[in-house]
mmCIF file of C-alpha atoms in Angstrom:
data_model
loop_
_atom_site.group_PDB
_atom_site.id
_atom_site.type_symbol
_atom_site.label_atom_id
_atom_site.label_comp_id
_atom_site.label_asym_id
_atom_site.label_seq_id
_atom_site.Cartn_x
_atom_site.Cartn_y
_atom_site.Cartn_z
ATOM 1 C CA UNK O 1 -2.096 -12.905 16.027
ATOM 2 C CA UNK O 2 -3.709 -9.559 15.935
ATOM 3 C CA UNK O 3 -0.705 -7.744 13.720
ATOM 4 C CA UNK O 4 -2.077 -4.147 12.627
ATOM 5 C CA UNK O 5 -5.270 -3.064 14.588
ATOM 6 C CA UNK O 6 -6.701 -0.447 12.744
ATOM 7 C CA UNK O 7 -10.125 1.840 14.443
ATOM 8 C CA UNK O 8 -13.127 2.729 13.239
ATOM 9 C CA UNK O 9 -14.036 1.280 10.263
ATOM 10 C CA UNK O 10 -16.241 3.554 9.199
ATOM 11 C CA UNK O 11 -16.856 7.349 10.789
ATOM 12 C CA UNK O 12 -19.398 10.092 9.525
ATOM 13 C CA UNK O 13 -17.870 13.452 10.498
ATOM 14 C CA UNK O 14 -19.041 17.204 9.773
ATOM 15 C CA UNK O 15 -16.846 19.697 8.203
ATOM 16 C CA UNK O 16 -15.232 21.003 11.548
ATOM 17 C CA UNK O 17 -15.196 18.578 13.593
ATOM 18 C CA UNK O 18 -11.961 16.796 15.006
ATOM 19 C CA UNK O 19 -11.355 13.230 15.258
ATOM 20 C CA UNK O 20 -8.700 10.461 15.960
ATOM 21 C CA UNK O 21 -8.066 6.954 13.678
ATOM 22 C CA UNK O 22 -6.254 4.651 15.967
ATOM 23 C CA UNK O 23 -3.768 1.943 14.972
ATOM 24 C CA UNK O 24 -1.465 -0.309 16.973
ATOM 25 C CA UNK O 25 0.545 -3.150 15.413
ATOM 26 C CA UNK O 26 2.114 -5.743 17.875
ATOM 27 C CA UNK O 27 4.903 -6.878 16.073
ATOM 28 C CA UNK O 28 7.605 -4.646 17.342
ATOM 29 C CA UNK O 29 7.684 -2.631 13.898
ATOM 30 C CA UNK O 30 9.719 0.559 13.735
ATOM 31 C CA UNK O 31 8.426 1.801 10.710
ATOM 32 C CA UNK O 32 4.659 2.711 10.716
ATOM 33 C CA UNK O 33 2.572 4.933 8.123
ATOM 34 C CA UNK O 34 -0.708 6.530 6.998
ATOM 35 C CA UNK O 35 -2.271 6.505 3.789
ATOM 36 C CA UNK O 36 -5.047 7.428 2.112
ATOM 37 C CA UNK O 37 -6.565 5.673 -0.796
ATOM 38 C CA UNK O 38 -8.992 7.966 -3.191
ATOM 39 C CA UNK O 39 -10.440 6.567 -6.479
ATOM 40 C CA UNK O 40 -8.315 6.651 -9.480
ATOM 41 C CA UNK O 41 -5.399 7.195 -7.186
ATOM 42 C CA UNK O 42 -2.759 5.082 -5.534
ATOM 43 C CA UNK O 43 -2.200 4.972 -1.475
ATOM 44 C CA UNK O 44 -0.754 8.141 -1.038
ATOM 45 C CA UNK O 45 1.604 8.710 1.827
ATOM 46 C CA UNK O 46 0.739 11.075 4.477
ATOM 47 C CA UNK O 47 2.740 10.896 7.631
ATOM 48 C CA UNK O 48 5.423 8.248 8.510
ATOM 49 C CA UNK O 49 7.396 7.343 11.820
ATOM 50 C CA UNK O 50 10.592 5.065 11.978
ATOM 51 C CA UNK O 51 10.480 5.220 15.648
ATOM 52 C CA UNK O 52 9.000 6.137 18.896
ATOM 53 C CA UNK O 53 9.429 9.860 19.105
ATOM 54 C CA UNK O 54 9.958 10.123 15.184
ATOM 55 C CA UNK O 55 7.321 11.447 12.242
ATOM 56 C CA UNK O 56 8.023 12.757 9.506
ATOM 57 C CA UNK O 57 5.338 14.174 6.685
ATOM 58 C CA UNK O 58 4.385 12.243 3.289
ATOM 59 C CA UNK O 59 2.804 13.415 0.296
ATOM 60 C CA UNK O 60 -0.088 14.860 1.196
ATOM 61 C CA UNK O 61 0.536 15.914 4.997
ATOM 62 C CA UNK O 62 -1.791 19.373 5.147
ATOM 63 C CA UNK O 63 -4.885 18.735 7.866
ATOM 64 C CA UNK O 64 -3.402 15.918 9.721
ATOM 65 C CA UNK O 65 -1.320 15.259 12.700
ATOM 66 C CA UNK O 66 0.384 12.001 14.296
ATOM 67 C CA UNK O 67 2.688 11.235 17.149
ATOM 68 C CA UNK O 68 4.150 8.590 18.484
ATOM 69 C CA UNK O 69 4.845 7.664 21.395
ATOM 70 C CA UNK O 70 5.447 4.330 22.016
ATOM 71 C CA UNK O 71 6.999 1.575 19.082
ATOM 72 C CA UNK O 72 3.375 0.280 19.642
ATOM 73 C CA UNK O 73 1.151 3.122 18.321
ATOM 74 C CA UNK O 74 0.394 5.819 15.677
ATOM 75 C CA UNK O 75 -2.479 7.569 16.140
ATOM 76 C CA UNK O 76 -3.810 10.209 12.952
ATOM 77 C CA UNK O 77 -5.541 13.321 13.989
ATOM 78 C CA UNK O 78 -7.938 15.308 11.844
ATOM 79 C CA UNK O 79 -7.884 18.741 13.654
ATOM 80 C CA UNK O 80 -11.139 20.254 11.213
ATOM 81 C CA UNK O 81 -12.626 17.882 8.900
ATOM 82 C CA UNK O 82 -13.198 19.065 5.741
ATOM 83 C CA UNK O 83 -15.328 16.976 2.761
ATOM 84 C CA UNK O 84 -11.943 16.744 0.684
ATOM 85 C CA UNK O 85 -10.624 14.234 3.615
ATOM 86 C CA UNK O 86 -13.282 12.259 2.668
ATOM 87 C CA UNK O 87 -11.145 8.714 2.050
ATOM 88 C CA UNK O 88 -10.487 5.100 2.750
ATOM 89 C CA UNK O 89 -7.268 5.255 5.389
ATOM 90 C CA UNK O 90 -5.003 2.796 6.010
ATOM 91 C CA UNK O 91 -2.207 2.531 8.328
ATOM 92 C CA UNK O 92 0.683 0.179 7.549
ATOM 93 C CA UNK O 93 3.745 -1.322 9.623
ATOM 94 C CA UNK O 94 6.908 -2.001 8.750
ATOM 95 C CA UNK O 95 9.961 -4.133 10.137
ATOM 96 C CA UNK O 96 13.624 -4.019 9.695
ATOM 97 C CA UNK O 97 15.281 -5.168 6.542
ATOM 98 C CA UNK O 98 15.608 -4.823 2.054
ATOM 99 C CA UNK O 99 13.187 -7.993 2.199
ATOM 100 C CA UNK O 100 10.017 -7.157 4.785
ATOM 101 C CA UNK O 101 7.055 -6.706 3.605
ATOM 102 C CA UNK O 102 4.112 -3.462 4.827
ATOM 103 C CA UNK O 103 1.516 -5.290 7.156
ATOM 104 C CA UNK O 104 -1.795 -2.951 6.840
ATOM 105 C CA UNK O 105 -4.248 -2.420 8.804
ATOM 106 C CA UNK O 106 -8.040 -3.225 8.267
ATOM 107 C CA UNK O 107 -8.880 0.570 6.649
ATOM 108 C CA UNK O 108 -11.461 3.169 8.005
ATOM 109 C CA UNK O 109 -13.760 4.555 5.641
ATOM 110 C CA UNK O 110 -14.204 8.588 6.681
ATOM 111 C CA UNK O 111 -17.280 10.496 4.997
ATOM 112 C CA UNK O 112 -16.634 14.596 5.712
ATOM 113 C CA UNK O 113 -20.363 16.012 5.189
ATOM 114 C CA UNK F 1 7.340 13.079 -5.671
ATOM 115 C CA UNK F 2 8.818 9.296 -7.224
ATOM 116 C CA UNK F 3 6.425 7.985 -10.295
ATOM 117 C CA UNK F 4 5.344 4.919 -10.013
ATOM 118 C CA UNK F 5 3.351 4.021 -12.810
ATOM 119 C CA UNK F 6 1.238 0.577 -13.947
ATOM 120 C CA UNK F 7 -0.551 -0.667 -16.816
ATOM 121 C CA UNK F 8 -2.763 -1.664 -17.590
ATOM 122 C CA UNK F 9 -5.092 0.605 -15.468
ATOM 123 C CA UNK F 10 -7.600 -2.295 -15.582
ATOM 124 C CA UNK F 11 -8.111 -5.837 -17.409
ATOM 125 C CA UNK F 12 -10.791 -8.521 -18.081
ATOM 126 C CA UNK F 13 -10.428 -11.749 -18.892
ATOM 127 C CA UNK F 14 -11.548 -15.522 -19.014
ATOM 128 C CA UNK F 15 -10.919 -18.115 -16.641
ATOM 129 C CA UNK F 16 -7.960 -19.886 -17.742
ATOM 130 C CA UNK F 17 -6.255 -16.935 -19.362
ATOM 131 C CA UNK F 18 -3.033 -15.924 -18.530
ATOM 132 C CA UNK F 19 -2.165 -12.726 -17.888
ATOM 133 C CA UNK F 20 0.450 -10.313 -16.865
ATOM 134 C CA UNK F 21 1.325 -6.503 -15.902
ATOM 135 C CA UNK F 22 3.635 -4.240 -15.739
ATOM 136 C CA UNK F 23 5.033 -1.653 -13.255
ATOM 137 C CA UNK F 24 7.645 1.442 -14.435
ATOM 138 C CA UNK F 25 9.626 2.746 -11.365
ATOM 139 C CA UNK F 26 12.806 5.514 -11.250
ATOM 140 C CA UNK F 27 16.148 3.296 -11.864
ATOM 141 C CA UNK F 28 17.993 5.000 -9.335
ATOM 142 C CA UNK F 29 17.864 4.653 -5.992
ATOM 143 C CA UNK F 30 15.995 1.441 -5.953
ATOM 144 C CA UNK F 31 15.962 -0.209 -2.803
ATOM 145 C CA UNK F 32 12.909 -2.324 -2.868
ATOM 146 C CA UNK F 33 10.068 -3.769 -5.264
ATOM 147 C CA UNK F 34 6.733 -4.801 -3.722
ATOM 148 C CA UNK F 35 3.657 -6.454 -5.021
ATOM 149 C CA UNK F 36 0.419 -6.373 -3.484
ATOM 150 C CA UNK F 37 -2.730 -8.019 -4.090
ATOM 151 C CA UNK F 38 -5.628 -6.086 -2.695
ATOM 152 C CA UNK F 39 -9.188 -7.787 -2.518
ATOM 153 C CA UNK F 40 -12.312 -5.474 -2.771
ATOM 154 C CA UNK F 41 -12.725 -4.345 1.263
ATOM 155 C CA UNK F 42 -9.601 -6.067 2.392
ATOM 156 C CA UNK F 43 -6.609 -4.725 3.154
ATOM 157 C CA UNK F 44 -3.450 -4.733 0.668
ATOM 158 C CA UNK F 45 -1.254 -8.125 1.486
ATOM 159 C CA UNK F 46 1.614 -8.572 0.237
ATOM 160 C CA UNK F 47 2.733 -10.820 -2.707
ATOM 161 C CA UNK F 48 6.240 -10.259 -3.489
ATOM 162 C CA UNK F 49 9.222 -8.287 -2.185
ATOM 163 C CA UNK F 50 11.780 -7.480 -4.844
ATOM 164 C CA UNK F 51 15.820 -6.510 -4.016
ATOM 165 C CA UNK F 52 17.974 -7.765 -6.398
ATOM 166 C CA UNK F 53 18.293 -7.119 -10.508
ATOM 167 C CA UNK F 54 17.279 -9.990 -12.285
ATOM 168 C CA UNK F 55 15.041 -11.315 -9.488
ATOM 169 C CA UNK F 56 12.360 -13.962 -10.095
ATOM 170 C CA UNK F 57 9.907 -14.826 -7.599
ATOM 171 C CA UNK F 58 6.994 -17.321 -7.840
ATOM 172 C CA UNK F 59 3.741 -17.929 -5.379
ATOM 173 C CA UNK F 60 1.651 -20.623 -6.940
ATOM 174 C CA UNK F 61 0.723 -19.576 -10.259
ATOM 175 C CA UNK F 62 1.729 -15.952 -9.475
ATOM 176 C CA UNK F 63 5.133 -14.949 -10.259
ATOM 177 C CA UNK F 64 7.202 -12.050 -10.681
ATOM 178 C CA UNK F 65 10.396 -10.635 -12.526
ATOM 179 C CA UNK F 66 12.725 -7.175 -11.993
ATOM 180 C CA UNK F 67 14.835 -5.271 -13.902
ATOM 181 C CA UNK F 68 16.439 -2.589 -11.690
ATOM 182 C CA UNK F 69 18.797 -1.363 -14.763
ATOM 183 C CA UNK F 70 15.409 0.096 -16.665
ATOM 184 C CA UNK F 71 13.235 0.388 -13.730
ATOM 185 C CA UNK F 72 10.095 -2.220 -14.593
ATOM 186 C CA UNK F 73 9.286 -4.777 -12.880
ATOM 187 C CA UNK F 74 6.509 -7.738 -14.444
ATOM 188 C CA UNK F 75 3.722 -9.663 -12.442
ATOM 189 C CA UNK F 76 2.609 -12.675 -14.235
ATOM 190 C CA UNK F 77 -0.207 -14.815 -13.635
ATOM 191 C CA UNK F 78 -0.821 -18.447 -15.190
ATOM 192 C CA UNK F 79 -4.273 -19.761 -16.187
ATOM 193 C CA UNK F 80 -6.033 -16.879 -14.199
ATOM 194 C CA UNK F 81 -8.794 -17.952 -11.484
ATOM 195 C CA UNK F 82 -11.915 -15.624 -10.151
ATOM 196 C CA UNK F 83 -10.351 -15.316 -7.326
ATOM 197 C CA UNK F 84 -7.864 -13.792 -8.445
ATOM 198 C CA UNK F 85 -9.678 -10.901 -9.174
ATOM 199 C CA UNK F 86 -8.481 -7.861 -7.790
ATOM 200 C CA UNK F 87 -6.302 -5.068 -7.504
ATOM 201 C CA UNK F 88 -2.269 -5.487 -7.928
ATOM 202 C CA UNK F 89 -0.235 -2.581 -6.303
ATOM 203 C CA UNK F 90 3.053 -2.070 -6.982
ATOM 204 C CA UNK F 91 5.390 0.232 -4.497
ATOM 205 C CA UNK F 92 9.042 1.649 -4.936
ATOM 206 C CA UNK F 93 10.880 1.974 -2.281
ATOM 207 C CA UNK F 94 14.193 4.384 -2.280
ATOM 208 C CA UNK F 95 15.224 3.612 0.964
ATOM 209 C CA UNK F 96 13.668 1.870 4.374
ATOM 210 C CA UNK F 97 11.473 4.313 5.464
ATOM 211 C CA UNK F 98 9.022 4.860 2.549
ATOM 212 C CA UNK F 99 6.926 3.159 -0.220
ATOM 213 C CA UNK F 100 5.764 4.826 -3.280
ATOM 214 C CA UNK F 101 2.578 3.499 -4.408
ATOM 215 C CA UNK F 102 1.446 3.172 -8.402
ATOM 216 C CA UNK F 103 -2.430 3.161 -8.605
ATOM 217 C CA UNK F 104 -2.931 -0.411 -9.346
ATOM 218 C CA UNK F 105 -3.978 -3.119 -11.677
ATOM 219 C CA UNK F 106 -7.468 -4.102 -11.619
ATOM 220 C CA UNK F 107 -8.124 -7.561 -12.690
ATOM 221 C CA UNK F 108 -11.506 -9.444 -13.201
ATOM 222 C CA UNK F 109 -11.460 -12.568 -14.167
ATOM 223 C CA UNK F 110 -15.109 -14.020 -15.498
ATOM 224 C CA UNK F 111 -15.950 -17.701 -15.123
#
């Protein structure tokens, strides 16, 4: 029962450089989401989808892009790394209803030098 | 931006203590309460999801109350355990699509 599959966990980047955290869930979720956790600070939103073709931005959006297009996965795309996206990410799914809980996924660790 | 807030930031205390926290959310537009427990290099799991004013919910010796009316919501833990020492998130939600994180409870509970 794999549920959220979240890759890498860990990644070195250098300020500029581009790079792609994967996640797939398998539990026909609509709802998925990225957030990144910094210390002293909650998870902070920053891009969510409800469906396959759908994203929307969070809290703290600037410097990343997703898509998604298939229920399956939601990729999050750091176009130029810089050392303030250094962060522990997590990406968390979702399924219908008042009562369902966020499944999350195993977290990448991303050092920007 | 929703605020979310929880106290105590962090808390230590002795096996067998019990202990609990609290989480402050905005009293309108509540559509959801969670609780999650989240273990140094683990990923958040969830403890509790909260709907309905006056809601009690219990896991073990875990167990949680919510007041939707004035927004807080209490997580309560009997005769505390090391292993139950971690970090407790609470999240608002305001409708399906989103959760609004506070910035968590530490707990560390000595033997």
């Amino acid at each position: 029962n794999a549920g959220v599959t979240q890759t890498p966990k860990f990644q070195v980047l250098k300020t500029g450089q581009s790079m792609t955290l994967q996640c797939a869930q398998d539990m026909n979720h609509e709802y998925m989401s990225w957030y990144r956790q910094d210390p002293g600070m909650g998870l902070r939103l920053i891009h969510y989808s409800v469906g396959a073709g759908i994203t929307d931005q969070g809290e703290v959006p600037n410097g990343y892009n997703v898509s998604r297009s298939t229920t399956e996965d939601f990729p999050l795309r750091l176009l130029s790394a810089a050392p303030s996206q250094t962060s522990v990410y997590f990406c968390a799914s979702t399924g219908w209803g008042q009562n369902t809980e966020a499944f999350f996924g195993q977290g990448t660790r991303l050092t920007v030098v | 931006i929703l605020n979310v807030e929880q106290s105590p930031q962090s808390l230590h205390v002795q096996e067998g203590d019990s202990t609990n926290f609290t989480c402050s959310f905005p009293s309108s537009n509540f559509y959801a309460l969670h609780w999650y427990r989240w273990e140094t290099a683990k990923s958040p799991e969830a403890l509790f999801v909260m709907t309905l004013n006056g809601d009690e919910k219990k896991k073990g010796r875990i167990s949680a109350t919510l007041n939707t009316k004035e927004g807080y919501s209490y997580l309560y833990i009997k005769g505390s355990q090391p292993e139950d020492s971690a970090t407790y998130l609470c999240a608002f939600s305001s409708g399906y699509s989103t959760l609004t994180f506070g910035k968590g409870t530490m707990l560390l509970v000595s033997p």
